[in-house]
Every structure is written in structure tokens, then in C-alpha cells.
PDB file of C-alpha atoms in Angstrom:
ATOM      1  CA  VAL A   1     116.029 133.916  83.751  1.00  0.00           C
ATOM      2  CA  GLY A   2     118.220 131.184  85.222  1.00  0.00           C
ATOM      3  CA  GLN A   3     118.349 130.165  88.867  1.00  0.00           C
ATOM      4  CA  THR A   4     121.094 128.642  90.992  1.00  0.00           C
ATOM      5  CA  VAL A   5     120.486 127.267  94.482  1.00  0.00           C
ATOM      6  CA  LYS A   6     123.497 126.568  96.698  1.00  0.00           C
ATOM      7  CA  VAL A   7     123.133 124.974 100.119  1.00  0.00           C
ATOM      8  CA  GLY A   8     126.161 125.180 102.429  1.00  0.00           C
ATOM      9  CA  SER A   9     129.818 125.498 101.552  1.00  0.00           C
ATOM     10  CA  LYS A  10     131.380 122.528 103.366  1.00  0.00           C
ATOM     11  CA  LYS A  11     130.988 118.764 103.255  1.00  0.00           C
ATOM     12  CA  GLU A  12     129.911 118.374 106.873  1.00  0.00           C
ATOM     13  CA  GLY A  13     126.864 118.462 109.121  1.00  0.00           C
ATOM     14  CA  GLY A  14     124.889 121.679 109.104  1.00  0.00           C
ATOM     15  CA  HIS A  15     125.382 122.180 105.375  1.00  0.00           C
ATOM     16  CA  ASP A  16     122.626 119.739 104.398  1.00  0.00           C
ATOM     17  CA  GLN A  17     119.247 120.221 102.751  1.00  0.00           C
ATOM     18  CA  GLY A  18     116.031 118.408 103.586  1.00  0.00           C
ATOM     19  CA  ILE A  19     112.746 118.466 101.664  1.00  0.00           C
ATOM     20  CA  ALA A  20     109.482 117.131 103.132  1.00  0.00           C
ATOM     21  CA  VAL A  21     106.278 117.012 101.073  1.00  0.00           C
ATOM     22  CA  ALA A  22     103.161 115.910 102.954  1.00  0.00           C
ATOM     23  CA  ASN A  23     101.233 114.911  99.832  1.00  0.00           C
ATOM     24  CA  ASP A  24     101.955 114.688  96.091  1.00  0.00           C
ATOM     25  CA  ARG A  25     104.877 116.335  94.323  1.00  0.00           C
ATOM     26  CA  SER A  26     105.110 117.024  90.591  1.00  0.00           C
ATOM     27  CA  ILE A  27     108.158 118.308  88.675  1.00  0.00           C
ATOM     28  CA  THR A  28     108.160 119.285  85.003  1.00  0.00           C
ATOM     29  CA  VAL A  29     111.438 120.070  83.215  1.00  0.00           C
ATOM     30  CA  GLY A  30     111.042 121.730  79.824  1.00  0.00           C
ATOM     31  CA  ASN A  31     114.420 120.570  78.510  1.00  0.00           C
ATOM     32  CA  ASP A  32     117.315 118.448  79.814  1.00  0.00           C
ATOM     33  CA  GLN A  33     117.852 117.390  83.433  1.00  0.00           C
ATOM     34  CA  THR A  34     121.206 116.319  84.868  1.00  0.00           C
ATOM     35  CA  VAL A  35     121.706 114.872  88.355  1.00  0.00           C
ATOM     36  CA  ARG A  36     125.177 114.249  89.821  1.00  0.00           C
ATOM     37  CA  VAL A  37     125.642 112.377  93.095  1.00  0.00           C
ATOM     38  CA  LYS A  38     129.284 112.207  94.210  1.00  0.00           C
ATOM     39  CA  ASN A  39     128.667 109.531  96.838  1.00  0.00           C
ATOM     40  CA  ASP A  40     125.928 106.953  97.500  1.00  0.00           C
ATOM     41  CA  ARG A  41     122.314 107.293  96.347  1.00  0.00           C
ATOM     42  CA  VAL A  42     119.465 105.367  97.979  1.00  0.00           C
ATOM     43  CA  VAL A  43     115.831 105.361  96.815  1.00  0.00           C
ATOM     44  CA  ASN A  44     113.123 103.728  98.946  1.00  0.00           C
ATOM     45  CA  ILE A  45     109.666 103.370  97.368  1.00  0.00           C
ATOM     46  CA  SER A  46     106.889 102.010  99.596  1.00  0.00           C
ATOM     47  CA  HIS A  47     104.546 101.169  96.706  1.00  0.00           C
ATOM     48  CA  ASP A  48     104.788 100.793  92.910  1.00  0.00           C
ATOM     49  CA  GLU A  49     107.211 102.500  90.530  1.00  0.00           C
ATOM     50  CA  GLY A  50     106.693 103.131  86.824  1.00  0.00           C
ATOM     51  CA  LEU A  51     109.301 104.260  84.303  1.00  0.00           C
ATOM     52  CA  TYR A  52     108.421 105.276  80.749  1.00  0.00           C
ATOM     53  CA  VAL A  53     111.241 106.142  78.315  1.00  0.00           C
ATOM     54  CA  LYS A  54     110.033 107.307  74.905  1.00  0.00           C
ATOM     55  CA  ASN A  55     113.408 106.923  73.185  1.00  0.00           C
ATOM     56  CA  ASP A  56     116.628 105.064  74.088  1.00  0.00           C
ATOM     57  CA  ARG A  57     117.848 104.147  77.590  1.00  0.00           C
ATOM     58  CA  LYS A  58     121.454 103.325  78.488  1.00  0.00           C
ATOM     59  CA  VAL A  59     122.828 102.049  81.802  1.00  0.00           C
ATOM     60  CA  THR A  60     126.533 101.620  82.589  1.00  0.00           C
ATOM     61  CA  VAL A  61     127.703  99.997  85.839  1.00  0.00           C
ATOM     62  CA  GLU A  62     131.479  99.999  86.339  1.00  0.00           C
ATOM     63  CA  GLY A  63     131.288  97.793  89.424  1.00  0.00           C
ATOM     64  CA  LYS A  64     129.003  94.896  90.369  1.00  0.00           C
ATOM     65  CA  GLN A  65     125.250  94.882  89.756  1.00  0.00           C
ATOM     66  CA  GLU A  66     122.872  92.826  91.884  1.00  0.00           C
ATOM     67  CA  GLN A  67     119.120  92.421  91.502  1.00  0.00           C
ATOM     68  CA  SER A  68     116.583  90.493  93.586  1.00  0.00           C
ATOM     69  CA  THR A  69     112.938  89.980  92.576  1.00  0.00           C
ATOM     70  CA  THR A  70     110.516  88.334  95.006  1.00  0.00           C
ATOM     71  CA  GLY A  71     107.702  87.832  92.487  1.00  0.00           C
ATOM     72  CA  ASP A  72     107.692  87.202  88.744  1.00  0.00           C
ATOM     73  CA  HIS A  73     110.301  88.756  86.440  1.00  0.00           C
ATOM     74  CA  ILE A  74     108.769  89.297  82.999  1.00  0.00           C
ATOM     75  CA  SER A  75     110.508  90.824  79.977  1.00  0.00           C
ATOM     76  CA  LEU A  76     109.330  91.451  76.423  1.00  0.00           C
ATOM     77  CA  VAL A  77     111.878  92.291  73.707  1.00  0.00           C
ATOM     78  CA  LYS A  78     110.237  93.259  70.414  1.00  0.00           C
ATOM     79  CA  GLY A  79     113.570  93.546  68.608  1.00  0.00           C
ATOM     80  CA  THR A  80     116.851  91.643  68.857  1.00  0.00           C
ATOM     81  CA  HIS A  81     118.126  90.459  72.239  1.00  0.00           C
ATOM     82  CA  SER A  82     121.937  90.235  72.274  1.00  0.00           C
ATOM     83  CA  LEU A  83     123.908  89.021  75.305  1.00  0.00           C
ATOM     84  CA  GLU A  84     127.690  88.692  75.551  1.00  0.00           C
ATOM     85  CA  VAL A  85     129.258  87.147  78.658  1.00  0.00           C
ATOM     86  CA  LYS A  86     133.062  87.228  78.887  1.00  0.00           C
ATOM     87  CA  GLY A  87     133.126  84.975  81.948  1.00  0.00           C
ATOM     88  CA  ASP A  88     130.950  82.019  82.975  1.00  0.00           C
ATOM     89  CA  LEU A  89     127.161  81.962  82.618  1.00  0.00           C
ATOM     90  CA  ALA A  90     125.275  79.966  85.275  1.00  0.00           C
ATOM     91  CA  ARG A  91     121.528  79.455  85.597  1.00  0.00           C
ATOM     92  CA  LYS A  92     119.634  77.439  88.188  1.00  0.00           C
ATOM     93  CA  VAL A  93     115.913  76.798  87.654  1.00  0.00           C
ATOM     94  CA  SER A  94     113.914  75.154  90.445  1.00  0.00           C
ATOM     95  CA  GLY A  95     110.968  74.441  88.145  1.00  0.00           C
ATOM     96  CA  SER A  96     110.774  73.727  84.427  1.00  0.00           C
ATOM     97  CA  GLN A  97     112.553  75.586  81.639  1.00  0.00           C
ATOM     98  CA  GLY A  98     111.062  75.914  78.186  1.00  0.00           C
ATOM     99  CA  ILE A  99     112.634  77.248  74.998  1.00  0.00           C
ATOM    100  CA  LYS A 100     110.547  77.536  71.840  1.00  0.00           C
ATOM    101  CA  VAL A 101     112.222  78.776  68.662  1.00  0.00           C
ATOM    102  CA  GLU A 102     110.510  79.275  65.303  1.00  0.00           C
ATOM    103  CA  GLY A 103     113.819  79.148  63.421  1.00  0.00           C
ATOM    104  CA  ASP A 104     117.027  77.136  63.804  1.00  0.00           C
ATOM    105  CA  ILE A 105     118.852  76.348  67.052  1.00  0.00           C
ATOM    106  CA  VAL A 106     122.629  76.279  66.760  1.00  0.00           C
ATOM    107  CA  LEU A 107     124.886  75.262  69.657  1.00  0.00           C
ATOM    108  CA  GLU A 108     128.617  75.477  68.996  1.00  0.00           C
ATOM    109  CA  SER A 109     131.348  74.642  71.484  1.00  0.00           C
ATOM    110  CA  SER A 110     135.116  74.514  71.061  1.00  0.00           C
ATOM    111  CA  SER A 111     135.207  71.794  73.734  1.00  0.00           C
ATOM    112  CA  ARG A 112     132.100  69.623  74.106  1.00  0.00           C
ATOM    113  CA  ILE A 113     128.313  69.696  74.536  1.00  0.00           C
ATOM    114  CA  SER A 114     126.690  67.505  77.189  1.00  0.00           C
ATOM    115  CA  LEU A 115     123.038  66.566  77.738  1.00  0.00           C
ATOM    116  CA  LYS A 116     122.285  64.707  80.985  1.00  0.00           C
ATOM    117  CA  ALA A 117     119.062  63.370  82.513  1.00  0.00           C
ATOM    118  CA  GLY A 118     119.374  61.025  85.480  1.00  0.00           C
ATOM    119  CA  SER A 119     122.008  58.418  84.675  1.00  0.00           C
ATOM    120  CA  SER A 120     121.612  58.889  80.908  1.00  0.00           C
ATOM    121  CA  PHE A 121     123.670  61.379  78.933  1.00  0.00           C
ATOM    122  CA  VAL A 122     124.776  62.398  75.465  1.00  0.00           C
ATOM    123  CA  VAL A 123     128.179  64.013  74.946  1.00  0.00           C
ATOM    124  CA  ILE A 124     129.253  65.581  71.659  1.00  0.00           C
ATOM    125  CA  HIS A 125     132.947  66.348  71.272  1.00  0.00           C
ATOM    126  CA  ALA A 126     135.595  66.554  68.565  1.00  0.00           C
ATOM    127  CA  GLY A 127     136.391  62.828  68.920  1.00  0.00           C
ATOM    128  CA  GLY A 128     132.814  61.622  68.401  1.00  0.00           C
ATOM    129  CA  VAL A 129     129.453  61.237  70.103  1.00  0.00           C
ATOM    130  CA  ASP A 130     129.006  59.320  73.358  1.00  0.00           C
ATOM    131  CA  ILE A 131     125.554  57.987  74.273  1.00  0.00           C
ATOM    132  CA  MET A 132     124.908  56.243  77.573  1.00  0.00           C
ATOM    133  CA  GLY A 133     121.614  54.988  79.038  1.00  0.00           C
ATOM    134  CA  PRO A 134     119.868  51.877  80.344  1.00  0.00           C
ATOM    135  CA  VAL A 135     117.826  51.701  77.124  1.00  0.00           C
ATOM    136  CA  ILE A 136     118.535  53.548  73.868  1.00  0.00           C
ATOM    137  CA  ASN A 137     115.574  53.833  71.480  1.00  0.00           C
ATOM    138  CA  LEU A 138     115.951  54.912  67.861  1.00  0.00           C
ATOM    139  CA  ASN A 139     112.720  55.648  65.982  1.00  0.00           C
ATOM    140  CA  GLY A 140     110.669  54.077  68.737  1.00  0.00           C
ATOM    141  CA  GLY A 141     109.394  54.790  72.252  1.00  0.00           C
ATOM    142  CA  GLY A 142     109.240  57.993  74.231  1.00  0.00           C
ATOM    143  CA  SER A 143     107.541  61.287  73.436  1.00  0.00           C
ATOM    144  CA  ALA A 144     108.512  64.936  73.176  1.00  0.00           C
ATOM    145  CA  GLY A 145     107.693  67.341  75.992  1.00  0.00           C
ATOM    146  CA  THR A 146     105.961  70.733  75.798  1.00  0.00           C
ATOM    147  CA  PRO A 147     107.902  73.918  76.601  1.00  0.00           C
ATOM    148  CA  VAL A 148     106.736  76.221  79.377  1.00  0.00           C
ATOM    149  CA  GLY A 149     104.692  79.154  78.078  1.00  0.00           C
ATOM    150  CA  THR A 150     105.761  82.788  78.399  1.00  0.00           C
ATOM    151  CA  LEU A 151     104.098  85.689  80.265  1.00  0.00           C
ATOM    152  CA  LEU A 152     103.583  89.170  78.834  1.00  0.00           C
ATOM    153  CA  PRO A 153     104.402  92.296  80.862  1.00  0.00           C
ATOM    154  CA  GLU A 154     101.974  95.146  81.486  1.00  0.00           C
ATOM    155  CA  GLY A 155     102.823  98.161  79.343  1.00  0.00           C
ATOM    156  CA  LEU A 156     103.394 101.658  80.718  1.00  0.00           C
ATOM    157  CA  GLU A 157     102.065 104.809  79.105  1.00  0.00           C
ATOM    158  CA  ALA A 158     103.612 108.233  78.939  1.00  0.00           C
ATOM    159  CA  LEU A 159     102.742 110.706  81.676  1.00  0.00           C
ATOM    160  CA  ALA A 160      99.983 113.166  80.891  1.00  0.00           C
ATOM    161  CA  GLU A 161     101.192 116.639  79.969  1.00  0.00           C
ATOM    162  CA  TYR A 162      98.554 118.595  81.916  1.00  0.00           C
ATOM    163  CA  ASN A 163      97.619 118.111  85.565  1.00  0.00           C
ATOM    164  CA  ILE A 164      95.746 119.996  88.288  1.00  0.00           C
ATOM    165  CA  GLN A 165      94.671 119.432  91.886  1.00  0.00           C
ATOM    166  CA  PHE A 166      91.857 121.281  93.696  1.00  0.00           C
ATOM    167  CA  HIS A 167      91.947 122.456  97.317  1.00  0.00           C
ATOM    168  CA  PHE A 168      88.694 123.271  99.146  1.00  0.00           C
ATOM    169  CA  THR A 169      88.228 125.272 102.367  1.00  0.00           C
ATOM    170  CA  ASP A 170      85.349 127.177 103.938  1.00  0.00           C
ATOM    171  CA  ASP A 171      85.279 130.926 104.575  1.00  0.00           C
ATOM    172  CA  ASP A 172      87.286 130.430 107.776  1.00  0.00           C
ATOM    173  CA  GLY A 173      90.030 128.494 106.001  1.00  0.00           C
ATOM    174  CA  ILE A 174      88.976 125.118 107.410  1.00  0.00           C
ATOM    175  CA  PRO A 175      89.497 122.416 104.756  1.00  0.00           C
ATOM    176  CA  TYR A 176      86.660 120.261 103.512  1.00  0.00           C
ATOM    177  CA  GLY A 177      88.426 117.021 104.405  1.00  0.00           C
ATOM    178  CA  ASN A 178      87.092 113.554 103.598  1.00  0.00           C
ATOM    179  CA  THR A 179      84.331 115.045 101.444  1.00  0.00           C
ATOM    180  CA  ARG A 180      82.907 113.319  98.387  1.00  0.00           C
ATOM    181  CA  TYR A 181      83.120 115.135  95.061  1.00  0.00           C
ATOM    182  CA  ILE A 182      82.383 114.771  91.355  1.00  0.00           C
ATOM    183  CA  ALA A 183      84.792 116.100  88.717  1.00  0.00           C
ATOM    184  CA  PHE A 184      83.268 117.127  85.372  1.00  0.00           C
ATOM    185  CA  PHE A 185      85.663 117.176  82.420  1.00  0.00           C
ATOM    186  CA  GLU A 186      85.216 119.296  79.306  1.00  0.00           C
ATOM    187  CA  ASP A 187      85.106 116.173  77.123  1.00  0.00           C
ATOM    188  CA  GLY A 188      82.080 114.879  79.061  1.00  0.00           C
ATOM    189  CA  ALA A 189      83.903 112.448  81.332  1.00  0.00           C
ATOM    190  CA  GLN A 190      83.201 112.348  85.072  1.00  0.00           C
ATOM    191  CA  ARG A 191      85.227 111.112  88.002  1.00  0.00           C
ATOM    192  CA  ARG A 192      84.155 110.614  91.612  1.00  0.00           C
ATOM    193  CA  GLY A 193      86.416 110.732  94.620  1.00  0.00           C
ATOM    194  CA  VAL A 194      86.934 111.856  98.207  1.00  0.00           C
ATOM    195  CA  THR A 195      89.152 114.721  99.348  1.00  0.00           C
ATOM    196  CA  ASP A 196      91.976 113.980 101.765  1.00  0.00           C
ATOM    197  CA  ALA A 197      92.186 115.332 105.321  1.00  0.00           C
ATOM    198  CA  ASP A 198      93.570 118.649 104.000  1.00  0.00           C
ATOM    199  CA  GLY A 199      90.738 119.181 101.515  1.00  0.00           C
ATOM    200  CA  ASN A 200      92.713 118.193  98.411  1.00  0.00           C
ATOM    201  CA  THR A 201      91.305 116.237  95.500  1.00  0.00           C
ATOM    202  CA  GLU A 202      93.342 113.763  93.512  1.00  0.00           C
ATOM    203  CA  ASN A 203      95.669 114.945  90.756  1.00  0.00           C
ATOM    204  CA  PHE A 204      93.748 115.126  87.472  1.00  0.00           C
ATOM    205  CA  ASN A 205      95.979 114.344  84.479  1.00  0.00           C
ATOM    206  CA  CYS A 206      95.070 115.063  80.854  1.00  0.00           C
ATOM    207  CA  ASP A 207      96.858 114.866  77.522  1.00  0.00           C
ATOM    208  CA  LYS A 208      95.460 118.254  76.449  1.00  0.00           C
ATOM    209  CA  GLU A 209      94.340 121.444  78.164  1.00  0.00           C
ATOM    210  CA  GLN A 210      90.691 121.393  79.206  1.00  0.00           C
ATOM    211  CA  LYS A 211      88.401 122.906  81.847  1.00  0.00           C
ATOM    212  CA  ILE A 212      87.490 120.826  84.892  1.00  0.00           C
ATOM    213  CA  ARG A 213      84.611 121.603  87.282  1.00  0.00           C
ATOM    214  CA  VAL A 214      84.528 119.955  90.690  1.00  0.00           C
ATOM    215  CA  ARG A 215      81.336 119.741  92.752  1.00  0.00           C
ATOM    216  CA  LEU A 216      81.578 118.973  96.449  1.00  0.00           C
ATOM    217  CA  LEU A 217      78.866 116.693  97.842  1.00  0.00           C
ATOM    218  CA  HIS A 218      78.323 117.959 101.368  1.00  0.00           C
ATOM    219  CA  GLN A 219      75.138 118.268 103.410  1.00  0.00           C
ATOM    220  CA  SER A 220      75.758 121.935 104.238  1.00  0.00           C
ATOM    221  CA  ILE A 221      77.122 123.147 100.900  1.00  0.00           C
ATOM    222  CA  ASP A 222      76.492 122.863  97.205  1.00  0.00           C
ATOM    223  CA  MET A 223      79.413 124.603  95.578  1.00  0.00           C
ATOM    224  CA  ILE A 224      81.112 124.300  92.218  1.00  0.00           C
ATOM    225  CA  GLU A 225      84.715 125.251  91.677  1.00  0.00           C
ATOM    226  CA  GLY A 226      86.244 125.454  88.217  1.00  0.00           C
ATOM    227  CA  GLY A 227      89.696 125.724  86.786  1.00  0.00           C
ATOM    228  CA  VAL A 228      91.937 125.085  83.817  1.00  0.00           C
ATOM    229  CA  ASN A 229      94.536 122.354  84.256  1.00  0.00           C
ATOM    230  CA  GLU A 230      98.036 123.586  83.553  1.00  0.00           C
TER     231      GLU A 230
END
């Protein structure tokens, strides 16, 4: 059975919707999901973000795209990396730049190619090759440098298909907050943790359905709760 939720009928104040979740939130969509935002969209994440796409991913920006990274920016392309720039391409590196190629390097320009270091330079153009420097050594002097090494990114894994969270309260409905526990998995694994202030354990994620027993470690109780993650 389908469901349609409509909030308000006008584009003005009072026809808005707000959602507040005090702890974790999990959404599972069995098929496609489509989101349309007819104006701006802002996402603010106070900690880390992970994105795992099992198949292809396409991004189209009809306007300008800006990106700022305070720390390292690491990319790993296991296939072909193709870049086409129809305007200028400018790069400024404050440190060293290293390029290491196992095959050929081909630079082709319809105008000229210039290499400059200090007051010395080499210019290749249709009319010839210009070399300028205080001293020009052929087959003698100097040494080749070493390119800067690359960094490898940390891989992301797909989200687990099954997950469950336990909530513990006493007979009066008072949560067992900040209480140590041990989770026993059907495959023999164990995990220790502490409930939050509302008596909730962490979210347990598994790739397959299995029973999980949780034992609270409290001086006044010795209880075991069980469940099947789904």
C-alpha cells in the first residue's frame, strides 16, 4: 500500500515541516529514492561522512562548483582518469610536485612549451628550441630528482543490511542509563559498551540475520534481553 505525505499548501511560513531526532536515525528504502529540492539545500555534518556507491555515480553542476579541503585530499583511480578543460587550467603548489609514469609522457602544444627554473629556461616552439642558462651541461654534471610519493585513501564498505538497537528500562519505566553491557552474537562474537542516558545501546549492524543477546552489568540486576536484528 502506497503512502503520500503532504505538509501545507502554500509556500510561506506555517506550512513547514520540522523533524528532530534525539539519537540515531536509520532509513531503508527497498527500491528507488528520488529527492527534489526546488530551492537551496544545505547539509551540515559535525563529524565524519561516508558514502559508498556500489555501481556508477554521476554528478552534473550547471553553475559553478567550489571545494575547499583543510587537510589532505587523496584520490585513487583504478581505471582511466580523463579530464577535459575547455578553458584555462591553473595549478599552484606550495610544496613539491611529483609525477611518475611507467609509460610514455607526451606533451603537445600548438604554440610552445616552456620549462623554467630560476633564470634558466628551455622553450620549444615551431621555430626551434631555445636554451638559456649560466651553465649548460650535456652528458655531464647534475643529477635527477625523485618524485613525491602518493598516498592511498581509506576504503569504505557497504552498509550492513541488518541492524538493531536495544532499549533497557526497569519496571517503573526508568531507563538504565550509562550502564555497561555485553552483547553476545550468534556467531560467537562479543561486544562491550555503555548505554546512553536514555538506556539505549549502540546500533548493532550485521550482514545477515542473527540473534543477539545483551547482558546488562549492573550491581542491582543481572538480566539478559534477546532479540533478532531486522
